[in-house]
GROMACS .gro file of C-alpha atoms in nm:
model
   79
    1UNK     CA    1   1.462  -4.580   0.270
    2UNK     CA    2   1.354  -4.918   0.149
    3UNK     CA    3   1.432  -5.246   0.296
    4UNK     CA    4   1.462  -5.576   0.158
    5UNK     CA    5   1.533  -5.902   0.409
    6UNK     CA    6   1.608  -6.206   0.205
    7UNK     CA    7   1.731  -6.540   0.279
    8UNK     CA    8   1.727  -6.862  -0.012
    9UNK     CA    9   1.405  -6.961   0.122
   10UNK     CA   10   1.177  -6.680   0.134
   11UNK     CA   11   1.154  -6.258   0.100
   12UNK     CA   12   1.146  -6.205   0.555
   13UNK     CA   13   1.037  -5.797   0.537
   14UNK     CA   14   0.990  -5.573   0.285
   15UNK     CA   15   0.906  -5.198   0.342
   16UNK     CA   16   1.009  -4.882   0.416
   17UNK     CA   17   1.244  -4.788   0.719
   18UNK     CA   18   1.430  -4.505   0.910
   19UNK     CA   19   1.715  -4.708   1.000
   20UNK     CA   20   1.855  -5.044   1.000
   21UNK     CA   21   2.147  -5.171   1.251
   22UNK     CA   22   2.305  -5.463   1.117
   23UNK     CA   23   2.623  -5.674   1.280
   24UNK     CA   24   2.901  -5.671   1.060
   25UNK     CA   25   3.203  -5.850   1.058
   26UNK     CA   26   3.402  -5.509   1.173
   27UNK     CA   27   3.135  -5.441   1.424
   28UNK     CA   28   2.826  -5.353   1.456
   29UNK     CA   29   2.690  -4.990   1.203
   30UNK     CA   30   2.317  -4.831   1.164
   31UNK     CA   31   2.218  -4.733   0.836
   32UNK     CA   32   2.021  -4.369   0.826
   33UNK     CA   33   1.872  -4.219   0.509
   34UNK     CA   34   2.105  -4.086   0.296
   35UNK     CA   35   2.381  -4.312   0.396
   36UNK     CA   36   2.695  -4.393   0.170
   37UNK     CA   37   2.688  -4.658  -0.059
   38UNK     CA   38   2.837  -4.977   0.103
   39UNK     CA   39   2.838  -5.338   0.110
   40UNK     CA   40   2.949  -5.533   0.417
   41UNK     CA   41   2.958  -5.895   0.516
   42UNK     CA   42   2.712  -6.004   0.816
   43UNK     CA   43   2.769  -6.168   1.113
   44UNK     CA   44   2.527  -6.383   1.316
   45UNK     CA   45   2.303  -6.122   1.539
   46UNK     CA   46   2.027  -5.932   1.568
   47UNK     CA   47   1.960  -5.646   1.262
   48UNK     CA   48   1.740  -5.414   1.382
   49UNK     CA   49   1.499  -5.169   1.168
   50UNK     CA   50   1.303  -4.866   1.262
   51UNK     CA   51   0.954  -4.851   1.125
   52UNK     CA   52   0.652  -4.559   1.162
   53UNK     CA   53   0.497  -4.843   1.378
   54UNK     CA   54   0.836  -4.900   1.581
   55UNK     CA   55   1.098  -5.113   1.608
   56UNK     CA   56   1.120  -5.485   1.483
   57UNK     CA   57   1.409  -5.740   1.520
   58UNK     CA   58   1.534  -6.008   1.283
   59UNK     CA   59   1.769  -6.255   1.417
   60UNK     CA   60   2.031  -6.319   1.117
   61UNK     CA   61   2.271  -6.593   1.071
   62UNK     CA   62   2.563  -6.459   0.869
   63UNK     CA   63   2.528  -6.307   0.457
   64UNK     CA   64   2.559  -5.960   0.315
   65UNK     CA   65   2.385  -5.642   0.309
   66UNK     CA   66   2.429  -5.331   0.054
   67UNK     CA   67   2.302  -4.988   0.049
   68UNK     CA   68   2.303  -4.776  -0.258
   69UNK     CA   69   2.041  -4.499  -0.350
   70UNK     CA   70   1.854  -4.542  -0.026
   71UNK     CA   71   1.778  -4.859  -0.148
   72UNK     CA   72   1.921  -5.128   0.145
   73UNK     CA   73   1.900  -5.556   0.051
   74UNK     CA   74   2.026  -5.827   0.344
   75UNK     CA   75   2.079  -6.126   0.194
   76UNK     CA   76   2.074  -6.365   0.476
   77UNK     CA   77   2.167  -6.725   0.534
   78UNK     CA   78   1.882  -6.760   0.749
   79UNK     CA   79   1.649  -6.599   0.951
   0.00000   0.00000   0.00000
């Protein structure tokens, strides 16, 4: 899957993933390969994303995230 972190200022991570755990505003889901389309609002928290090299953290303050085609975008207030 490919991930996309963006806030107003700046493009945070860009690259490609095995999962990403993100805090949304009905709780807290992980997004694996393959997953169905969706688009959920974020809370402020960590998002966490599974790389070859291991596992980074991105502390997020609110904004959206969809996932369609594999393809997965957080738009973030701020990072």
């Amino acid at each position: 899957m490919h991930l996309e972190i963006i806030t107003p200022d700046k493009k945070v991570f860009s690259g490609e993933v095995s999962s990403v755990s993100v805090p949304g505003t009905t709780g807290r889901f992980e997004m694996l390969n393959n997953h169905a389309p969706i688009i959920r609002t974020l809370l402020n928290g960590k998002v966490k994303v599974k790389e070859k090299e291991g596992v980074k953290t991105f502390e997020v303050k609110g904004g959206v995230v969809e996932n369609l085609n594999n393809k997965i975008i957080i738009l973030a207030e701020s990072v």
